[in-house]
Amino acid sequence: MHSFPAGSADSHYRTTIHPALASLVDEVCGTLARLCAYLMTLALMTIGGIALWQHLPDITAMETAPKAWSQAGRMAPAFAVSQFIFPGKIETYEVFRHPEGGRKDVFRWSGLGGTPVAELEIYRPGEEIDQVGSAAGYLAARMDPAGPRELEAAGIIDSKFGAVMLFRRVGGTEAASACLRFFKHVDEPKFRLSGWSCLGENVPARRAAIGCMLNRLVLLSAGNDTKLTELFARDEVRRSDCAASGAPALSADWVTGADNPRLRGTL
C-alpha cells in the first residue's frame, strides 16, 4: 500500500496569505510614517507662523519708523567761521549724518556760564525727505523746542549768499534780549543755511552780526561735491568785510537796510 507524502500544515498559508499580510502591514506603516511626517511639518509651520505673527507689529514698526539723524564722531570739519566774529565766545562744531545721505554741520557759540548765544546750521540734503515744514516753525523748534512756535518776518539782510530772511518771535520788542532767526535756501546745489543769534545791543547790531557770520563762513572741504566748491568760490567774490565792531556794512536800500519796515502777518 502506497503512502502519500504529507505537506506541512502552514505551507499553503505561507505562500498565499502571509505575503498579502506583509504587504498590507508595509503599506500601513508607510502611510502612518508619511502621516506623522506631514503632521510634524504642519506643526512646525504653525509654530513658525505664530512666532512670525507675534513679531509682526515690531517688524512693521521698524519698517515704518523714520530714519533718524545721528551724530558722526571724529569727522573733519567741512566749514569754518572766523574766530574774530564772536570774540570771547566758546565755539563748538558737530556733524550729524542721515542714513539716506544727508549731512548737517552745526556751529554753536556760548557765553559766560555756557549760555547759548548763537547757532549756525549748514544742511546738505541726501535722499531723505526734508521734514522742515515752514521755515519759521523749524527755526522756533531749533531755538526753543518747548517754547512758542509763532514767528513773524523781521526783514532780510544781504550776504555773500544773497538775501537772507530774518524772523523774530511774534510780539517781540526791540530790546537787547530779543533774538533773530535766519533762513537761506539755495537751489543749486541743494544747500541750506539757518540758525539764530542773540548777540548785539539792538536790532541793527544783531542783523549785522548775522550778516557777518554768514560772510565769514568758508568751505574747508566739499569732498566730491564740485558744485558746492563752485558755489563758495563764486560767492566769496561778493563777500563784504565786517566793520571794526564786528558788524558788516549793510546796504542802505529800504529792503535790506537796518531799519527796514516790519512785514505784515506771520510766517
mmCIF file of C-alpha atoms in Angstrom:
data_model
loop_
_atom_site.group_PDB
_atom_site.id
_atom_site.type_symbol
_atom_site.label_atom_id
_atom_site.label_comp_id
_atom_site.label_asym_id
_atom_site.label_seq_id
_atom_site.Cartn_x
_atom_site.Cartn_y
_atom_site.Cartn_z
ATOM 1 C CA MET A 1 0.000 0.000 0.000
ATOM 2 C CA HIS A 2 1.399 3.216 -1.100
ATOM 3 C CA SER A 3 1.827 6.141 1.300
ATOM 4 C CA PHE A 4 1.316 9.742 0.294
ATOM 5 C CA PRO A 5 3.685 12.440 1.415
ATOM 6 C CA ALA A 6 2.077 14.812 3.864
ATOM 7 C CA GLY A 7 2.798 18.526 3.387
ATOM 8 C CA SER A 8 3.213 20.849 6.317
ATOM 9 C CA ALA A 9 0.036 22.387 7.637
ATOM 10 C CA ASP A 10 1.058 26.001 7.032
ATOM 11 C CA SER A 11 2.762 25.625 3.676
ATOM 12 C CA HIS A 12 -0.303 26.932 1.800
ATOM 13 C CA TYR A 13 -0.693 29.983 4.043
ATOM 14 C CA ARG A 14 2.956 30.830 3.762
ATOM 15 C CA THR A 15 2.644 31.017 0.003
ATOM 16 C CA THR A 16 -0.670 32.861 -0.188
ATOM 17 C CA ILE A 17 -1.872 34.644 2.996
ATOM 18 C CA HIS A 18 1.463 35.770 4.528
ATOM 19 C CA PRO A 19 2.711 37.833 1.569
ATOM 20 C CA ALA A 20 -0.593 39.710 1.421
ATOM 21 C CA LEU A 21 -0.477 40.470 5.114
ATOM 22 C CA ALA A 22 3.133 41.570 4.870
ATOM 23 C CA SER A 23 2.307 43.894 2.001
ATOM 24 C CA LEU A 24 -0.642 45.328 3.935
ATOM 25 C CA VAL A 25 1.460 45.905 7.032
ATOM 26 C CA ASP A 26 4.163 47.591 4.995
ATOM 27 C CA GLU A 27 1.586 49.832 3.329
ATOM 28 C CA VAL A 28 0.006 50.774 6.657
ATOM 29 C CA CYS A 29 3.401 51.507 8.229
ATOM 30 C CA GLY A 30 4.408 53.614 5.257
ATOM 31 C CA THR A 31 1.148 55.534 5.382
ATOM 32 C CA LEU A 32 1.491 56.137 9.120
ATOM 33 C CA ALA A 33 5.100 57.319 8.652
ATOM 34 C CA ARG A 34 4.087 59.743 5.909
ATOM 35 C CA LEU A 35 1.143 60.952 8.002
ATOM 36 C CA CYS A 36 3.407 61.565 11.005
ATOM 37 C CA ALA A 37 5.898 63.448 8.831
ATOM 38 C CA TYR A 38 3.082 65.548 7.393
ATOM 39 C CA LEU A 39 1.677 66.335 10.837
ATOM 40 C CA MET A 40 5.122 67.266 12.168
ATOM 41 C CA THR A 41 5.732 69.537 9.185
ATOM 42 C CA LEU A 42 2.324 71.140 9.672
ATOM 43 C CA ALA A 43 3.043 71.647 13.379
ATOM 44 C CA LEU A 44 6.387 73.292 12.633
ATOM 45 C CA MET A 45 4.765 75.591 10.068
ATOM 46 C CA THR A 46 2.065 76.507 12.593
ATOM 47 C CA ILE A 47 4.644 77.296 15.286
ATOM 48 C CA GLY A 48 6.650 79.388 12.834
ATOM 49 C CA GLY A 49 3.520 81.247 11.712
ATOM 50 C CA ILE A 50 2.518 82.028 15.285
ATOM 51 C CA ALA A 51 6.017 83.321 16.100
ATOM 52 C CA LEU A 52 6.051 85.490 12.967
ATOM 53 C CA TRP A 53 2.612 86.880 13.775
ATOM 54 C CA GLN A 54 3.712 87.813 17.276
ATOM 55 C CA HIS A 55 6.737 89.702 15.936
ATOM 56 C CA LEU A 56 4.884 91.304 13.018
ATOM 57 C CA PRO A 57 3.998 94.530 14.908
ATOM 58 C CA ASP A 58 7.673 95.044 15.803
ATOM 59 C CA ILE A 59 8.778 94.434 12.211
ATOM 60 C CA THR A 60 6.114 96.793 10.878
ATOM 61 C CA ALA A 61 7.142 99.464 13.359
ATOM 62 C CA MET A 62 10.785 99.105 12.338
ATOM 63 C CA GLU A 63 9.900 99.441 8.649
ATOM 64 C CA THR A 64 7.626 102.457 9.123
ATOM 65 C CA ALA A 65 9.718 104.315 11.719
ATOM 66 C CA PRO A 66 11.540 107.273 10.161
ATOM 67 C CA LYS A 67 15.287 107.001 9.988
ATOM 68 C CA ALA A 68 16.846 109.383 12.448
ATOM 69 C CA TRP A 69 19.823 111.694 12.392
ATOM 70 C CA SER A 70 22.839 110.653 14.430
ATOM 71 C CA GLN A 71 25.964 112.464 15.456
ATOM 72 C CA ALA A 72 29.024 111.475 13.475
ATOM 73 C CA GLY A 73 32.161 111.139 15.542
ATOM 74 C CA ARG A 74 35.662 112.156 14.543
ATOM 75 C CA MET A 75 34.791 113.780 11.242
ATOM 76 C CA ALA A 76 36.952 116.567 9.899
ATOM 77 C CA PRO A 77 35.146 119.939 9.794
ATOM 78 C CA ALA A 78 33.884 120.877 6.343
ATOM 79 C CA PHE A 79 33.325 124.561 7.214
ATOM 80 C CA ALA A 80 34.834 127.256 9.390
ATOM 81 C CA VAL A 81 33.840 130.682 10.700
ATOM 82 C CA SER A 82 36.378 133.326 11.628
ATOM 83 C CA GLN A 83 37.102 133.378 15.354
ATOM 84 C CA PHE A 84 37.002 137.192 15.219
ATOM 85 C CA ILE A 85 33.232 137.159 14.629
ATOM 86 C CA PHE A 86 32.306 136.388 18.245
ATOM 87 C CA PRO A 87 35.368 137.214 20.372
ATOM 88 C CA GLY A 88 35.349 135.692 23.822
ATOM 89 C CA LYS A 89 32.635 133.172 22.914
ATOM 90 C CA ILE A 90 33.117 129.401 23.114
ATOM 91 C CA GLU A 91 32.566 127.640 19.791
ATOM 92 C CA THR A 92 31.572 124.006 19.291
ATOM 93 C CA TYR A 93 31.318 122.153 15.988
ATOM 94 C CA GLU A 94 29.247 118.999 15.431
ATOM 95 C CA VAL A 95 28.406 116.882 12.396
ATOM 96 C CA PHE A 96 25.187 114.898 12.027
ATOM 97 C CA ARG A 97 24.536 112.285 9.327
ATOM 98 C CA HIS A 98 21.349 110.726 7.990
ATOM 99 C CA PRO A 99 21.161 107.105 6.747
ATOM 100 C CA GLU A 100 19.866 108.428 3.418
ATOM 101 C CA GLY A 101 22.961 110.584 2.871
ATOM 102 C CA GLY A 102 22.118 113.979 4.389
ATOM 103 C CA ARG A 103 24.646 115.933 6.443
ATOM 104 C CA LYS A 104 24.312 118.789 8.927
ATOM 105 C CA ASP A 105 27.305 120.790 10.137
ATOM 106 C CA VAL A 106 26.347 122.774 13.240
ATOM 107 C CA PHE A 107 28.221 125.641 14.884
ATOM 108 C CA ARG A 108 27.203 126.707 18.381
ATOM 109 C CA TRP A 109 28.519 129.658 20.346
ATOM 110 C CA SER A 110 28.041 130.156 24.088
ATOM 111 C CA GLY A 111 28.945 132.912 26.505
ATOM 112 C CA LEU A 112 29.686 133.048 30.204
ATOM 113 C CA GLY A 113 28.221 130.138 32.115
ATOM 114 C CA GLY A 114 27.620 128.187 28.921
ATOM 115 C CA THR A 115 24.607 130.290 27.897
ATOM 116 C CA PRO A 116 23.887 129.731 24.158
ATOM 117 C CA VAL A 117 24.153 132.954 22.180
ATOM 118 C CA ALA A 118 24.203 131.883 18.530
ATOM 119 C CA GLU A 119 23.891 128.875 16.241
ATOM 120 C CA LEU A 120 24.532 128.163 12.558
ATOM 121 C CA GLU A 121 23.442 125.001 10.735
ATOM 122 C CA ILE A 122 24.661 124.078 7.242
ATOM 123 C CA TYR A 123 22.428 121.389 5.771
ATOM 124 C CA ARG A 124 23.295 119.373 2.650
ATOM 125 C CA PRO A 125 20.384 117.025 1.871
ATOM 126 C CA GLY A 126 20.697 113.454 0.628
ATOM 127 C CA GLU A 127 17.854 111.162 -0.401
ATOM 128 C CA GLU A 128 15.927 111.705 2.830
ATOM 129 C CA ILE A 129 12.635 113.588 2.910
ATOM 130 C CA ASP A 130 13.144 117.063 4.282
ATOM 131 C CA GLN A 131 10.551 117.458 7.027
ATOM 132 C CA VAL A 132 11.300 121.080 7.851
ATOM 133 C CA GLY A 133 7.821 122.342 7.005
ATOM 134 C CA SER A 134 7.753 126.116 7.395
ATOM 135 C CA ALA A 135 10.999 127.986 7.937
ATOM 136 C CA ALA A 136 9.533 129.829 10.926
ATOM 137 C CA GLY A 137 8.363 126.649 12.657
ATOM 138 C CA TYR A 138 11.687 124.932 12.070
ATOM 139 C CA LEU A 139 13.650 127.862 13.496
ATOM 140 C CA ALA A 140 11.365 128.186 16.518
ATOM 141 C CA ALA A 141 11.779 124.487 17.341
ATOM 142 C CA ARG A 142 15.544 124.700 16.901
ATOM 143 C CA MET A 143 15.986 127.558 19.317
ATOM 144 C CA ASP A 144 13.380 126.617 21.917
ATOM 145 C CA PRO A 145 11.710 123.183 21.459
ATOM 146 C CA ALA A 146 9.286 123.800 24.339
ATOM 147 C CA GLY A 147 8.571 127.431 23.526
ATOM 148 C CA PRO A 148 6.023 129.143 21.268
ATOM 149 C CA ARG A 149 6.261 128.327 17.569
ATOM 150 C CA GLU A 150 4.868 131.569 16.145
ATOM 151 C CA LEU A 151 7.422 133.816 14.461
ATOM 152 C CA GLU A 152 7.000 136.870 12.312
ATOM 153 C CA ALA A 153 9.107 138.205 9.490
ATOM 154 C CA ALA A 154 11.817 140.617 10.595
ATOM 155 C CA GLY A 155 13.038 141.724 7.186
ATOM 156 C CA ILE A 156 16.017 140.468 5.238
ATOM 157 C CA ILE A 157 19.749 141.100 5.175
ATOM 158 C CA ASP A 158 22.273 140.875 2.394
ATOM 159 C CA SER A 159 25.128 138.365 2.459
ATOM 160 C CA LYS A 160 27.553 136.756 0.064
ATOM 161 C CA PHE A 161 24.926 134.031 -0.440
ATOM 162 C CA GLY A 162 22.313 136.614 -1.387
ATOM 163 C CA ALA A 163 19.287 137.820 0.548
ATOM 164 C CA VAL A 164 18.649 136.032 3.854
ATOM 165 C CA MET A 165 15.238 136.000 5.572
ATOM 166 C CA LEU A 166 15.048 137.053 9.212
ATOM 167 C CA PHE A 167 12.424 136.109 11.793
ATOM 168 C CA ARG A 168 11.633 137.010 15.369
ATOM 169 C CA ARG A 169 9.088 135.956 17.962
ATOM 170 C CA VAL A 170 5.610 137.355 17.463
ATOM 171 C CA GLY A 171 5.164 140.433 19.603
ATOM 172 C CA GLY A 172 8.916 140.714 20.118
ATOM 173 C CA THR A 173 10.288 144.073 21.194
ATOM 174 C CA GLU A 174 13.343 145.964 20.155
ATOM 175 C CA ALA A 175 15.001 145.173 23.481
ATOM 176 C CA ALA A 176 18.503 143.778 23.551
ATOM 177 C CA SER A 177 17.204 140.421 24.787
ATOM 178 C CA ALA A 178 15.289 139.771 21.550
ATOM 179 C CA CYS A 179 16.924 137.205 19.265
ATOM 180 C CA LEU A 180 16.799 136.958 15.486
ATOM 181 C CA ARG A 181 16.479 133.770 13.437
ATOM 182 C CA PHE A 182 17.645 133.444 9.842
ATOM 183 C CA PHE A 183 16.970 131.087 6.944
ATOM 184 C CA LYS A 184 18.544 130.822 3.486
ATOM 185 C CA HIS A 185 17.841 128.095 0.909
ATOM 186 C CA VAL A 186 19.980 127.582 -2.195
ATOM 187 C CA ASP A 187 18.518 125.551 -5.055
ATOM 188 C CA GLU A 188 21.683 124.622 -6.932
ATOM 189 C CA PRO A 189 23.409 122.875 -5.343
ATOM 190 C CA LYS A 190 20.842 121.992 -2.677
ATOM 191 C CA PHE A 191 22.136 123.774 0.358
ATOM 192 C CA ARG A 192 20.556 125.455 3.376
ATOM 193 C CA LEU A 193 21.773 127.900 5.983
ATOM 194 C CA SER A 194 19.746 128.504 9.125
ATOM 195 C CA GLY A 195 20.207 129.476 12.740
ATOM 196 C CA TRP A 196 19.797 132.256 15.227
ATOM 197 C CA SER A 197 21.728 134.897 17.125
ATOM 198 C CA CYS A 198 21.111 136.913 20.289
ATOM 199 C CA LEU A 199 24.293 138.961 20.019
ATOM 200 C CA GLY A 200 24.137 142.728 19.686
ATOM 201 C CA GLU A 201 22.791 145.603 21.740
ATOM 202 C CA ASN A 202 19.991 146.428 19.315
ATOM 203 C CA VAL A 203 18.281 145.109 16.202
ATOM 204 C CA PRO A 204 20.711 146.670 13.678
ATOM 205 C CA ALA A 205 23.673 145.206 15.587
ATOM 206 C CA ARG A 206 22.061 141.763 15.687
ATOM 207 C CA ARG A 207 21.251 141.916 11.976
ATOM 208 C CA ALA A 208 24.824 142.932 11.248
ATOM 209 C CA ALA A 209 26.220 140.104 13.407
ATOM 210 C CA ILE A 210 24.248 137.521 11.434
ATOM 211 C CA GLY A 211 25.401 139.002 8.136
ATOM 212 C CA CYS A 212 28.998 138.957 9.318
ATOM 213 C CA MET A 213 28.677 135.326 10.442
ATOM 214 C CA LEU A 214 27.464 134.251 7.001
ATOM 215 C CA ASN A 215 30.021 136.348 5.128
ATOM 216 C CA ARG A 216 32.859 134.804 7.130
ATOM 217 C CA LEU A 217 31.655 131.238 6.607
ATOM 218 C CA VAL A 218 34.246 129.410 4.482
ATOM 219 C CA LEU A 219 34.389 125.966 2.930
ATOM 220 C CA LEU A 220 37.239 123.720 4.063
ATOM 221 C CA SER A 221 36.323 120.514 2.242
ATOM 222 C CA ALA A 222 33.477 119.623 -0.123
ATOM 223 C CA GLY A 223 34.511 116.041 -0.816
ATOM 224 C CA ASN A 224 33.326 115.178 -4.311
ATOM 225 C CA ASP A 225 30.727 117.938 -4.412
ATOM 226 C CA THR A 226 32.187 120.177 -7.105
ATOM 227 C CA LYS A 227 29.029 122.291 -7.279
ATOM 228 C CA LEU A 228 29.395 123.257 -3.633
ATOM 229 C CA THR A 229 33.011 124.239 -4.248
ATOM 230 C CA GLU A 230 31.935 126.385 -7.185
ATOM 231 C CA LEU A 231 29.190 127.990 -5.090
ATOM 232 C CA PHE A 232 31.577 129.116 -2.361
ATOM 233 C CA ALA A 233 34.185 130.260 -4.874
ATOM 234 C CA ARG A 234 31.574 132.318 -6.717
ATOM 235 C CA ASP A 235 30.002 133.780 -3.582
ATOM 236 C CA GLU A 236 33.355 134.603 -1.982
ATOM 237 C CA VAL A 237 33.767 137.366 -4.560
ATOM 238 C CA ARG A 238 30.615 139.002 -3.187
ATOM 239 C CA ARG A 239 31.769 138.889 0.427
ATOM 240 C CA SER A 240 31.841 142.217 2.236
ATOM 241 C CA ASP A 241 34.210 142.945 5.102
ATOM 242 C CA CYS A 242 32.960 143.250 8.639
ATOM 243 C CA ALA A 243 33.251 146.636 10.249
ATOM 244 C CA ALA A 244 35.598 147.271 13.143
ATOM 245 C CA SER A 245 32.810 146.466 15.584
ATOM 246 C CA GLY A 246 32.383 143.033 14.044
ATOM 247 C CA ALA A 247 29.337 144.050 12.017
ATOM 248 C CA PRO A 248 29.257 144.196 8.221
ATOM 249 C CA ALA A 249 28.240 147.312 6.438
ATOM 250 C CA LEU A 250 24.639 146.974 5.306
ATOM 251 C CA SER A 251 23.022 148.222 2.186
ATOM 252 C CA ALA A 252 21.170 151.479 2.563
ATOM 253 C CA ASP A 253 18.316 150.259 0.461
ATOM 254 C CA TRP A 254 14.870 150.148 2.067
ATOM 255 C CA VAL A 255 14.633 146.372 1.907
ATOM 256 C CA THR A 256 17.978 145.361 3.394
ATOM 257 C CA GLY A 257 18.656 148.435 5.473
ATOM 258 C CA ALA A 258 18.855 148.194 9.246
ATOM 259 C CA ASP A 259 15.510 149.934 9.681
ATOM 260 C CA ASN A 260 13.517 148.064 7.056
ATOM 261 C CA PRO A 261 9.767 148.026 7.823
ATOM 262 C CA ARG A 262 8.201 145.039 9.542
ATOM 263 C CA LEU A 263 6.384 142.731 7.150
ATOM 264 C CA ARG A 264 2.726 142.104 7.864
ATOM 265 C CA GLY A 265 1.427 138.829 9.155
ATOM 266 C CA THR A 266 3.227 135.782 10.474
ATOM 267 C CA LEU A 267 5.045 133.011 8.644
#
